Amino acid sequence: MDMPKPNPTILARKSQLLDRLASFLPPEALIHDPAETRAYECDGLTAYKCPPLAVVLPASTAEVSETLKICNDMGVPVVPRGAGTSLAGGALPTEDSVIIGVARMSEVLETDYDNRFIRVQTGRTNLSVTGAVEEDGFFYAPDPSSQLACAISGNIAMNSGGAHCLKYGVTTNNLMGVTMVLMDGTVTEIGGAHLDAEGLDLLGLICGSEGQLGIVTEATLRILHKPEGARPVLIGYDSSEVAGQCVSDIIKAGVLPVAIEFMDRPCIRATEAFAGAGYPDCEALLIVEVEGSDAEIDEQLETIMDIARKHDPVELRQSSSDDESKRIWLGRKSAFGAMGKINDYMCLDGTIPVNELPYVLKRIGEMSKEYGLDVANVFHAGDGNMHPLILFDANKEGDLELCEELGAEILKLCVEVGGCLTGEHGVGIEKRDLMLHQYDPPDLEIQMAVKDVFDPKWLLNPAKVFPLASSDTRRIAAE
Amino acid sequence: MKALAPTSEAELAEMVASASEPLRIQGGGTRPIGVPVNGQPLTTSGLSGVNLYEPGALTLVVQAGTPVAEVRKTLAAEGQRLAFEPMDHRGLLGTTGEPTIGGVFAANVSGPRRIQAGAARDFLLGVRFVDGQGQVTRNGGRVMKNVTGYDLVKLMAGSYGTLGVLTELALKVLPASHHTATITLSGLDDSTAVTALSRALGSPFEITGAAHRQTGDGPQTCLRIEGFEKSVAYRAGQLRTLLADLGTAEIETDPDANATLWQDIRDVACFHDGPGDIWRLSVKPSDAPGITAQIDGAEALYDWGGGLVWLRVPQDTGADTIRTAVNATGGHATLIRGNRAGGVFQPLSPPVAALQDGLRARFDPRGILNPGLMGRAA
Ligand SMILES: Cc1cc2nc3c(=O)[nH]c(=O)nc-3n(C[C@H](O)[C@H](O)[C@H](O)COP(=O)(O)OP(=O)(O)OC[C@H]3O[C@@H](n4cnc5c(N)ncnc54)[C@H](O)[C@@H]3O)c2cc1C
Ligand SMILES: Cc1cc2nc3c(=O)[nH]c(=O)nc-3n(C[C@H](O)[C@H](O)[C@H](O)COP(=O)(O)OP(=O)(O)OC[C@H]3O[C@@H](n4cnc5c(N)ncnc54)[C@H](O)[C@@H]3O)c2cc1C
């Protein structure tokens, strides 16, 4: 993975930079000892590491603003960081950059049930946002699997989603406003506790911009009342084609499940060995969950089971108790852990039109054979967001490179059938160089023009999202 | 002036590239909102038709000039719909013409279901557009989840043709609901009504419409629920109980009566006739009654649980009066019908205005796409 060479002028001015930062930051908010900055040298994509120049952990928007003013003034790149769970290398530092981490900013600033929003500092973890309103019956809908650890800041930057986004949408559909500090230190308020902010939809633009347009310090989030109940059904088929058809028929019937999850045979076998959830050994397994009161759930599940039966399932199991529901979800929830147990793996994140599912699974199977690497599939079938897991041996010479090659081929396949390179993890550095497979140069040019407006010197989160060759002239001109 | 009427994206790109004066971008011309643009009209009516429809994947790809009515018809044939319920402005603005799907997204037009399903922008998956230099650009795609690069799709939604001319849109559509019921409480004052709407929206009963309006029979507070038959009946009953201390609710389940009721709310039918300026406010629901009460002679229709306020005010009520009331609480006000001298769109804070101007300068460096439309009247 190429990264730009560190700027020697910046490295030479390190002590001057640290002095300026130390002049207003309390000692605990400024980390520059190499032993301590090591904790920040990568995010969830651990294959790439680089220690930053320094790490700043501000306690307020004002401190973020002050830090940015100094970095902007001295031409120092800045890498925003939440909890560091990005799987795309979105928070990977460079040697000449300062990390600004919002982890210490985790307060709830306001909860308003009448108007159904919560305002938080963005270092707060996703799950603890729900935690703050749960006792009163409310929840925050976007639920990435990393929700125990990941921060709202990272969710906004990556526009994260989870298993329930089929019904509730992803971060961008649940975000009402932000306080964001621009690279020059300007504090902006965008949107608020009302729907559909005035002017151009800057909120929509910021969400998913991977920390390249500004540092988000506060967020107003939509909260919803929890449904009365939820219940899953487990459906097994001996053909992924038929399973794909079943998904499509369920959607067409007008039932809107909160989740439709899909696992293939390699994945089922691995999780069975690991968690023993009692799944059937079949080609394709669906977990469909619906919500509402008991009567509503019965009505929806009846429709779903009718559709499922028409396709001749090898297994059809409706949950009849909380215990059984937990067991149905157990295997799915431990899938990633189970795969990790048997092997090193790389988790891809492409999205495809739902009707291309059978073809794409078939092609992945063929490619897996060509490359001699096993691939297991587990994904959100309702919205076509696939997570093929490529198994490899990190200790074997050349295996990682082979794995990356196969990964790139699979993502290109997703684009070929009308899908995209990433559905929820983001581009980061991981998919940066594949961007030209999805977009033509003018498409990237106008995205980069957006960055010019927010961050004219191209200092925020350098070398992410855009292929280095495409952003070269801009980065060099800005130096 | 005769309108430019390209019949292909390439022709449109060529026209924009070679334009030497400002262009007034038009779909059906049914929503002349904003400051009128003095320029050569350019209509998208020649860019029409459905390019791809996959009901099982809930996606539709359509050209920007396609009439909304045609989109609705195509979807209805498969039991699907535009869940964000775009409003028709013709009654309110006295315009004729055929609303286009490009115009809907260019103005981010969303109806009552916005509170539950999301706004127009939430259903836009991908766009193709021609920027101010005549460059064809694409962003997003046709899948529900996509975080590949910056989300210019959202930025284009609601940009009123100031950043580019939309040529093709990929949409997420949803199944139409099987049954609908409206629970109506009569005689509530504005403030109690918003309390009732908030309580219902804060329940687990999945409200898809929450409005308060004045009728010949007095004020009505309406809640809509949709879905399967038993579920709708169950939730209607629960809501009636939840609101019992505020009055006795009537429950309407007739499909036609429901359709008419919510179409009237969506299109602000109560203000179609008669004089007065029309303002559209987006505020925190609990602030809405207080804002209305501050403005002399204001009549209000509350949608979105009170978060969307349609105000009819006497003709000489200045923009300052409206904005002072809104500014005190946060939120914004747009003039939809009336004297534009005081400005149409909410003035933005200086840093946000600078970002907006910066973006317009990048997308349209020559300033030829609807110049002045989103700004203040001269
Ligand atoms: C086990 C596991 C499961 C996962 N499951 C999911 C899933 O189901 N769905 C999903 O969408 N993702 C998932 N992820 C990916 C990851 O958790 C998300 O991308 C998450 O949103 C990252 O949040 P974070 O706080 O850890 O961000 P970080 O990793 O710290 O940063 C992510 C990006 O956000 C930027 N950023 C951070 N803070 C700010 C800020 N204050 N202002 C501006 N930009 C900022 C960073 O620069 C970086 O580009 C998973 C990750 C793991 C490890
Ligand atoms: C200023 C304004 C405010 C509105 N406010 C609301 C509202 O608050 N709530 C609501 O529910 N509805 C609103 N509408 C209604 C909504 O605009 C209409 O439903 C829809 O825009 C009508 O489509 P049309 O083709 O007739 O649009 P037109 O009246 O032709 O155009 C509407 C706007 O979109 C631009 N536009 C049209 N086509 C394209 C295109 N292909 N690419 C780029 N730009 C294009 C035009 O320049 C114009 O600014 C508003 C409309 C306007 C114009």
PDB file of N, CA and C in Angstrom, chain B residues 28-100:
ATOM      1  N   GLY B  28     -41.385  20.393 -15.035  1.00  0.00           N
ATOM      2  CA  GLY B  28     -42.708  20.719 -15.532  1.00  0.00           C
ATOM      3  C   GLY B  28     -43.073  22.174 -15.279  1.00  0.00           C
ATOM      4  N   GLY B  29     -42.221  22.879 -14.542  1.00  0.00           N
ATOM      5  CA  GLY B  29     -42.504  24.282 -14.235  1.00  0.00           C
ATOM      6  C   GLY B  29     -43.672  24.472 -13.282  1.00  0.00           C
ATOM      7  N   THR B  30     -43.966  23.471 -12.490  1.00  0.00           N
ATOM      8  CA  THR B  30     -45.116  23.569 -11.586  1.00  0.00           C
ATOM      9  C   THR B  30     -44.737  24.166 -10.229  1.00  0.00           C
ATOM     10  N   ARG B  31     -43.460  24.343  -9.985  1.00  0.00           N
ATOM     11  CA  ARG B  31     -43.034  24.868  -8.691  1.00  0.00           C
ATOM     12  C   ARG B  31     -42.130  26.070  -8.864  1.00  0.00           C
ATOM     13  N   PRO B  32     -42.696  27.164  -9.278  1.00  0.00           N
ATOM     14  CA  PRO B  32     -41.859  28.351  -9.446  1.00  0.00           C
ATOM     15  C   PRO B  32     -41.519  28.938  -8.088  1.00  0.00           C
ATOM     16  N   ILE B  33     -40.691  28.265  -7.357  1.00  0.00           N
ATOM     17  CA  ILE B  33     -40.331  28.753  -6.036  1.00  0.00           C
ATOM     18  C   ILE B  33     -38.951  29.369  -6.140  1.00  0.00           C
ATOM     19  N   GLY B  34     -38.600  30.176  -5.197  1.00  0.00           N
ATOM     20  CA  GLY B  34     -37.300  30.826  -5.241  1.00  0.00           C
ATOM     21  C   GLY B  34     -37.386  32.123  -6.025  1.00  0.00           C
ATOM     22  N   VAL B  35     -36.250  32.750  -6.216  1.00  0.00           N
ATOM     23  CA  VAL B  35     -36.212  34.014  -6.931  1.00  0.00           C
ATOM     24  C   VAL B  35     -36.198  33.704  -8.425  1.00  0.00           C
ATOM     25  N   PRO B  36     -37.124  34.304  -9.185  1.00  0.00           N
ATOM     26  CA  PRO B  36     -37.203  33.958 -10.611  1.00  0.00           C
ATOM     27  C   PRO B  36     -35.875  34.203 -11.303  1.00  0.00           C
ATOM     28  N   VAL B  37     -35.529  33.282 -12.180  1.00  0.00           N
ATOM     29  CA  VAL B  37     -34.250  33.382 -12.857  1.00  0.00           C
ATOM     30  C   VAL B  37     -34.444  34.042 -14.202  1.00  0.00           C
ATOM     31  N   ASN B  38     -33.666  35.073 -14.435  1.00  0.00           N
ATOM     32  CA  ASN B  38     -33.707  35.732 -15.710  1.00  0.00           C
ATOM     33  C   ASN B  38     -32.745  35.003 -16.630  1.00  0.00           C
ATOM     34  N   GLY B  39     -33.238  34.097 -17.411  1.00  0.00           N
ATOM     35  CA  GLY B  39     -32.324  33.350 -18.271  1.00  0.00           C
ATOM     36  C   GLY B  39     -33.066  32.550 -19.312  1.00  0.00           C
ATOM     37  N   GLN B  40     -32.310  31.913 -20.145  1.00  0.00           N
ATOM     38  CA  GLN B  40     -32.880  31.072 -21.197  1.00  0.00           C
ATOM     39  C   GLN B  40     -33.484  29.817 -20.569  1.00  0.00           C
ATOM     40  N   PRO B  41     -34.777  29.583 -20.782  1.00  0.00           N
ATOM     41  CA  PRO B  41     -35.347  28.365 -20.192  1.00  0.00           C
ATOM     42  C   PRO B  41     -34.741  27.105 -20.814  1.00  0.00           C
ATOM     43  N   LEU B  42     -34.533  26.114 -19.970  1.00  0.00           N
ATOM     44  CA  LEU B  42     -34.059  24.817 -20.449  1.00  0.00           C
ATOM     45  C   LEU B  42     -34.949  23.772 -19.804  1.00  0.00           C
ATOM     46  N   THR B  43     -35.666  23.060 -20.615  1.00  0.00           N
ATOM     47  CA  THR B  43     -36.601  22.086 -20.036  1.00  0.00           C
ATOM     48  C   THR B  43     -36.106  20.649 -20.210  1.00  0.00           C
ATOM     49  N   THR B  44     -36.364  19.849 -19.201  1.00  0.00           N
ATOM     50  CA  THR B  44     -35.938  18.446 -19.245  1.00  0.00           C
ATOM     51  C   THR B  44     -37.028  17.528 -19.792  1.00  0.00           C
ATOM     52  N   SER B  45     -38.117  18.142 -20.292  1.00  0.00           N
ATOM     53  CA  SER B  45     -39.262  17.305 -20.700  1.00  0.00           C
ATOM     54  C   SER B  45     -38.902  16.298 -21.791  1.00  0.00           C
ATOM     55  N   GLY B  46     -37.835  16.564 -22.528  1.00  0.00           N
ATOM     56  CA  GLY B  46     -37.436  15.614 -23.577  1.00  0.00           C
ATOM     57  C   GLY B  46     -36.645  14.425 -23.048  1.00  0.00           C
ATOM     58  N   LEU B  47     -36.303  14.480 -21.760  1.00  0.00           N
ATOM     59  CA  LEU B  47     -35.558  13.356 -21.162  1.00  0.00           C
ATOM     60  C   LEU B  47     -36.537  12.558 -20.321  1.00  0.00           C
ATOM     61  N   SER B  48     -37.246  11.665 -20.965  1.00  0.00           N
ATOM     62  CA  SER B  48     -38.338  11.001 -20.263  1.00  0.00           C
ATOM     63  C   SER B  48     -38.337   9.503 -20.510  1.00  0.00           C
ATOM     64  N   GLY B  49     -38.703   8.758 -19.483  1.00  0.00           N
ATOM     65  CA  GLY B  49     -38.853   7.320 -19.653  1.00  0.00           C
ATOM     66  C   GLY B  49     -38.196   6.525 -18.538  1.00  0.00           C
ATOM     67  N   VAL B  50     -38.721   5.329 -18.341  1.00  0.00           N
ATOM     68  CA  VAL B  50     -38.178   4.427 -17.330  1.00  0.00           C
ATOM     69  C   VAL B  50     -37.058   3.608 -17.958  1.00  0.00           C
ATOM     70  N   ASN B  51     -35.881   3.620 -17.386  1.00  0.00           N
ATOM     71  CA  ASN B  51     -34.760   2.867 -17.955  1.00  0.00           C
ATOM     72  C   ASN B  51     -34.641   1.458 -17.400  1.00  0.00           C
ATOM     73  N   LEU B  52     -35.033   1.295 -16.132  1.00  0.00           N
ATOM     74  CA  LEU B  52     -34.896  -0.009 -15.492  1.00  0.00           C
ATOM     75  C   LEU B  52     -35.842  -0.066 -14.303  1.00  0.00           C
ATOM     76  N   TYR B  53     -36.580  -1.172 -14.173  1.00  0.00           N
ATOM     77  CA  TYR B  53     -37.451  -1.312 -13.010  1.00  0.00           C
ATOM     78  C   TYR B  53     -37.350  -2.739 -12.508  1.00  0.00           C
ATOM     79  N   GLU B  54     -36.879  -2.899 -11.270  1.00  0.00           N
ATOM     80  CA  GLU B  54     -36.764  -4.222 -10.672  1.00  0.00           C
ATOM     81  C   GLU B  54     -37.575  -4.259  -9.385  1.00  0.00           C
ATOM     82  N   PRO B  55     -38.841  -4.651  -9.494  1.00  0.00           N
ATOM     83  CA  PRO B  55     -39.716  -4.619  -8.308  1.00  0.00           C
ATOM     84  C   PRO B  55     -39.162  -5.449  -7.145  1.00  0.00           C
ATOM     85  N   GLY B  56     -38.562  -6.604  -7.458  1.00  0.00           N
ATOM     86  CA  GLY B  56     -38.055  -7.470  -6.389  1.00  0.00           C
ATOM     87  C   GLY B  56     -36.861  -6.885  -5.676  1.00  0.00           C
ATOM     88  N   ALA B  57     -36.194  -5.926  -6.305  1.00  0.00           N
ATOM     89  CA  ALA B  57     -35.055  -5.273  -5.678  1.00  0.00           C
ATOM     90  C   ALA B  57     -35.442  -3.875  -5.199  1.00  0.00           C
ATOM     91  N   LEU B  58     -36.707  -3.516  -5.389  1.00  0.00           N
ATOM     92  CA  LEU B  58     -37.234  -2.214  -4.980  1.00  0.00           C
ATOM     93  C   LEU B  58     -36.493  -1.054  -5.634  1.00  0.00           C
ATOM     94  N   THR B  59     -36.065  -1.226  -6.869  1.00  0.00           N
ATOM     95  CA  THR B  59     -35.358  -0.118  -7.511  1.00  0.00           C
ATOM     96  C   THR B  59     -35.938   0.261  -8.862  1.00  0.00           C
ATOM     97  N   LEU B  60     -35.866   1.550  -9.128  1.00  0.00           N
ATOM     98  CA  LEU B  60     -36.360   2.118 -10.368  1.00  0.00           C
ATOM     99  C   LEU B  60     -35.331   3.125 -10.875  1.00  0.00           C
ATOM    100  N   VAL B  61     -34.968   3.013 -12.140  1.00  0.00           N
ATOM    101  CA  VAL B  61     -34.063   4.001 -12.725  1.00  0.00           C
ATOM    102  C   VAL B  61     -34.850   4.729 -13.803  1.00  0.00           C
ATOM    103  N   VAL B  62     -34.868   6.057 -13.702  1.00  0.00           N
ATOM    104  CA  VAL B  62     -35.795   6.808 -14.529  1.00  0.00           C
ATOM    105  C   VAL B  62     -35.128   8.104 -14.994  1.00  0.00           C
ATOM    106  N   GLN B  63     -35.525   8.596 -16.163  1.00  0.00           N
ATOM    107  CA  GLN B  63     -34.961   9.858 -16.635  1.00  0.00           C
ATOM    108  C   GLN B  63     -35.641  11.037 -15.933  1.00  0.00           C
ATOM    109  N   ALA B  64     -34.892  12.115 -15.781  1.00  0.00           N
ATOM    110  CA  ALA B  64     -35.336  13.203 -14.897  1.00  0.00           C
ATOM    111  C   ALA B  64     -36.613  13.894 -15.352  1.00  0.00           C
ATOM    112  N   GLY B  65     -36.834  13.947 -16.667  1.00  0.00           N
ATOM    113  CA  GLY B  65     -38.006  14.661 -17.142  1.00  0.00           C
ATOM    114  C   GLY B  65     -39.284  13.833 -17.146  1.00  0.00           C
ATOM    115  N   THR B  66     -39.211  12.607 -16.657  1.00  0.00           N
ATOM    116  CA  THR B  66     -40.387  11.736 -16.637  1.00  0.00           C
ATOM    117  C   THR B  66     -41.469  12.315 -15.726  1.00  0.00           C
ATOM    118  N   PRO B  67     -42.705  12.400 -16.207  1.00  0.00           N
ATOM    119  CA  PRO B  67     -43.775  12.904 -15.337  1.00  0.00           C
ATOM    120  C   PRO B  67     -43.938  12.036 -14.090  1.00  0.00           C
ATOM    121  N   VAL B  68     -44.180  12.697 -12.948  1.00  0.00           N
ATOM    122  CA  VAL B  68     -44.393  11.971 -11.701  1.00  0.00           C
ATOM    123  C   VAL B  68     -45.569  11.007 -11.857  1.00  0.00           C
ATOM    124  N   ALA B  69     -46.575  11.452 -12.602  1.00  0.00           N
ATOM    125  CA  ALA B  69     -47.765  10.619 -12.791  1.00  0.00           C
ATOM    126  C   ALA B  69     -47.395   9.296 -13.465  1.00  0.00           C
ATOM    127  N   GLU B  70     -46.469   9.365 -14.414  1.00  0.00           N
ATOM    128  CA  GLU B  70     -46.067   8.142 -15.111  1.00  0.00           C
ATOM    129  C   GLU B  70     -45.295   7.213 -14.156  1.00  0.00           C
ATOM    130  N   VAL B  71     -44.460   7.805 -13.338  1.00  0.00           N
ATOM    131  CA  VAL B  71     -43.716   7.005 -12.366  1.00  0.00           C
ATOM    132  C   VAL B  71     -44.700   6.303 -11.433  1.00  0.00           C
ATOM    133  N   ARG B  72     -45.677   7.066 -10.959  1.00  0.00           N
ATOM    134  CA  ARG B  72     -46.675   6.487 -10.050  1.00  0.00           C
ATOM    135  C   ARG B  72     -47.401   5.319 -10.701  1.00  0.00           C
ATOM    136  N   LYS B  73     -47.753   5.499 -11.960  1.00  0.00           N
ATOM    137  CA  LYS B  73     -48.509   4.458 -12.681  1.00  0.00           C
ATOM    138  C   LYS B  73     -47.680   3.184 -12.820  1.00  0.00           C
ATOM    139  N   THR B  74     -46.427   3.377 -13.204  1.00  0.00           N
ATOM    140  CA  THR B  74     -45.519   2.226 -13.370  1.00  0.00           C
ATOM    141  C   THR B  74     -45.418   1.446 -12.060  1.00  0.00           C
ATOM    142  N   LEU B  75     -45.251   2.175 -10.959  1.00  0.00           N
ATOM    143  CA  LEU B  75     -45.095   1.523  -9.656  1.00  0.00           C
ATOM    144  C   LEU B  75     -46.386   0.850  -9.215  1.00  0.00           C
ATOM    145  N   ALA B  76     -47.496   1.534  -9.422  1.00  0.00           N
ATOM    146  CA  ALA B  76     -48.789   1.004  -8.961  1.00  0.00           C
ATOM    147  C   ALA B  76     -49.077  -0.344  -9.618  1.00  0.00           C
ATOM    148  N   ALA B  77     -48.636  -0.515 -10.861  1.00  0.00           N
ATOM    149  CA  ALA B  77     -48.880  -1.766 -11.563  1.00  0.00           C
ATOM    150  C   ALA B  77     -48.226  -2.953 -10.857  1.00  0.00           C
ATOM    151  N   GLU B  78     -47.207  -2.671 -10.032  1.00  0.00           N
ATOM    152  CA  GLU B  78     -46.543  -3.737  -9.260  1.00  0.00           C
ATOM    153  C   GLU B  78     -46.860  -3.634  -7.775  1.00  0.00           C
ATOM    154  N   GLY B  79     -47.865  -2.828  -7.436  1.00  0.00           N
ATOM    155  CA  GLY B  79     -48.227  -2.676  -6.025  1.00  0.00           C
ATOM    156  C   GLY B  79     -47.180  -1.912  -5.231  1.00  0.00           C
ATOM    157  N   GLN B  80     -46.444  -1.030  -5.908  1.00  0.00           N
ATOM    158  CA  GLN B  80     -45.420  -0.262  -5.194  1.00  0.00           C
ATOM    159  C   GLN B  80     -45.692   1.238  -5.294  1.00  0.00           C
ATOM    160  N   ARG B  81     -44.875   2.028  -4.585  1.00  0.00           N
ATOM    161  CA  ARG B  81     -45.112   3.473  -4.583  1.00  0.00           C
ATOM    162  C   ARG B  81     -43.854   4.249  -4.212  1.00  0.00           C
ATOM    163  N   LEU B  82     -43.937   5.571  -4.388  1.00  0.00           N
ATOM    164  CA  LEU B  82     -42.917   6.473  -3.877  1.00  0.00           C
ATOM    165  C   LEU B  82     -43.288   6.728  -2.418  1.00  0.00           C
ATOM    166  N   ALA B  83     -42.542   6.126  -1.503  1.00  0.00           N
ATOM    167  CA  ALA B  83     -42.974   6.159  -0.108  1.00  0.00           C
ATOM    168  C   ALA B  83     -42.908   7.552   0.504  1.00  0.00           C
ATOM    169  N   PHE B  84     -42.109   8.441  -0.087  1.00  0.00           N
ATOM    170  CA  PHE B  84     -41.984   9.772   0.510  1.00  0.00           C
ATOM    171  C   PHE B  84     -43.118  10.698   0.101  1.00  0.00           C
ATOM    172  N   GLU B  85     -44.012  10.217  -0.747  1.00  0.00           N
ATOM    173  CA  GLU B  85     -45.272  10.907  -0.993  1.00  0.00           C
ATOM    174  C   GLU B  85     -45.100  12.336  -1.502  1.00  0.00           C
ATOM    175  N   PRO B  86     -44.488  12.555  -2.658  1.00  0.00           N
ATOM    176  CA  PRO B  86     -44.233  13.936  -3.083  1.00  0.00           C
ATOM    177  C   PRO B  86     -45.512  14.737  -3.272  1.00  0.00           C
ATOM    178  N   MET B  87     -45.440  15.956  -2.839  1.00  0.00           N
ATOM    179  CA  MET B  87     -46.578  16.854  -2.943  1.00  0.00           C
ATOM    180  C   MET B  87     -46.727  17.381  -4.364  1.00  0.00           C
ATOM    181  N   ASP B  88     -47.945  17.722  -4.708  1.00  0.00           N
ATOM    182  CA  ASP B  88     -48.242  18.394  -5.970  1.00  0.00           C
ATOM    183  C   ASP B  88     -48.465  19.874  -5.650  1.00  0.00           C
ATOM    184  N   HIS B  89     -47.666  20.763  -6.256  1.00  0.00           N
ATOM    185  CA  HIS B  89     -47.743  22.198  -5.916  1.00  0.00           C
ATOM    186  C   HIS B  89     -48.739  22.988  -6.732  1.00  0.00           C
ATOM    187  N   ARG B  90     -49.372  22.322  -7.696  1.00  0.00           N
ATOM    188  CA  ARG B  90     -50.154  23.105  -8.646  1.00  0.00           C
ATOM    189  C   ARG B  90     -51.318  23.846  -8.004  1.00  0.00           C
ATOM    190  N   GLY B  91     -51.987  23.170  -7.072  1.00  0.00           N
ATOM    191  CA  GLY B  91     -53.132  23.812  -6.434  1.00  0.00           C
ATOM    192  C   GLY B  91     -52.717  25.034  -5.629  1.00  0.00           C
ATOM    193  N   LEU B  92     -51.632  24.903  -4.943  1.00  0.00           N
ATOM    194  CA  LEU B  92     -51.175  25.961  -4.047  1.00  0.00           C
ATOM    195  C   LEU B  92     -50.607  27.145  -4.835  1.00  0.00           C
ATOM    196  N   LEU B  93     -49.884  26.847  -5.905  1.00  0.00           N
ATOM    197  CA  LEU B  93     -49.208  27.913  -6.633  1.00  0.00           C
ATOM    198  C   LEU B  93     -49.971  28.360  -7.876  1.00  0.00           C
ATOM    199  N   GLY B  94     -51.082  27.692  -8.160  1.00  0.00           N
ATOM    200  CA  GLY B  94     -51.873  28.071  -9.323  1.00  0.00           C
ATOM    201  C   GLY B  94     -51.134  27.830 -10.628  1.00  0.00           C
ATOM    202  N   THR B  95     -50.229  26.870 -10.625  1.00  0.00           N
ATOM    203  CA  THR B  95     -49.487  26.577 -11.851  1.00  0.00           C
ATOM    204  C   THR B  95     -50.155  25.439 -12.597  1.00  0.00           C
ATOM    205  N   THR B  96     -49.853  25.357 -13.898  1.00  0.00           N
ATOM    206  CA  THR B  96     -50.290  24.201 -14.672  1.00  0.00           C
ATOM    207  C   THR B  96     -49.013  23.524 -15.123  1.00  0.00           C
ATOM    208  N   GLY B  97     -49.152  22.440 -15.827  1.00  0.00           N
ATOM    209  CA  GLY B  97     -47.943  21.735 -16.262  1.00  0.00           C
ATOM    210  C   GLY B  97     -47.883  20.393 -15.588  1.00  0.00           C
ATOM    211  N   GLU B  98     -46.856  19.669 -15.935  1.00  0.00           N
ATOM    212  CA  GLU B  98     -46.754  18.277 -15.524  1.00  0.00           C
ATOM    213  C   GLU B  98     -45.551  18.120 -14.598  1.00  0.00           C
ATOM    214  N   PRO B  99     -45.780  17.887 -13.309  1.00  0.00           N
ATOM    215  CA  PRO B  99     -44.641  17.738 -12.390  1.00  0.00           C
ATOM    216  C   PRO B  99     -43.736  16.589 -12.839  1.00  0.00           C
ATOM    217  N   THR B 100     -42.435  16.821 -12.804  1.00  0.00           N
ATOM    218  CA  THR B 100     -41.486  15.789 -13.215  1.00  0.00           C
ATOM    219  C   THR B 100     -40.760  15.216 -12.004  1.00  0.00           C
TER     220      THR B 100
END
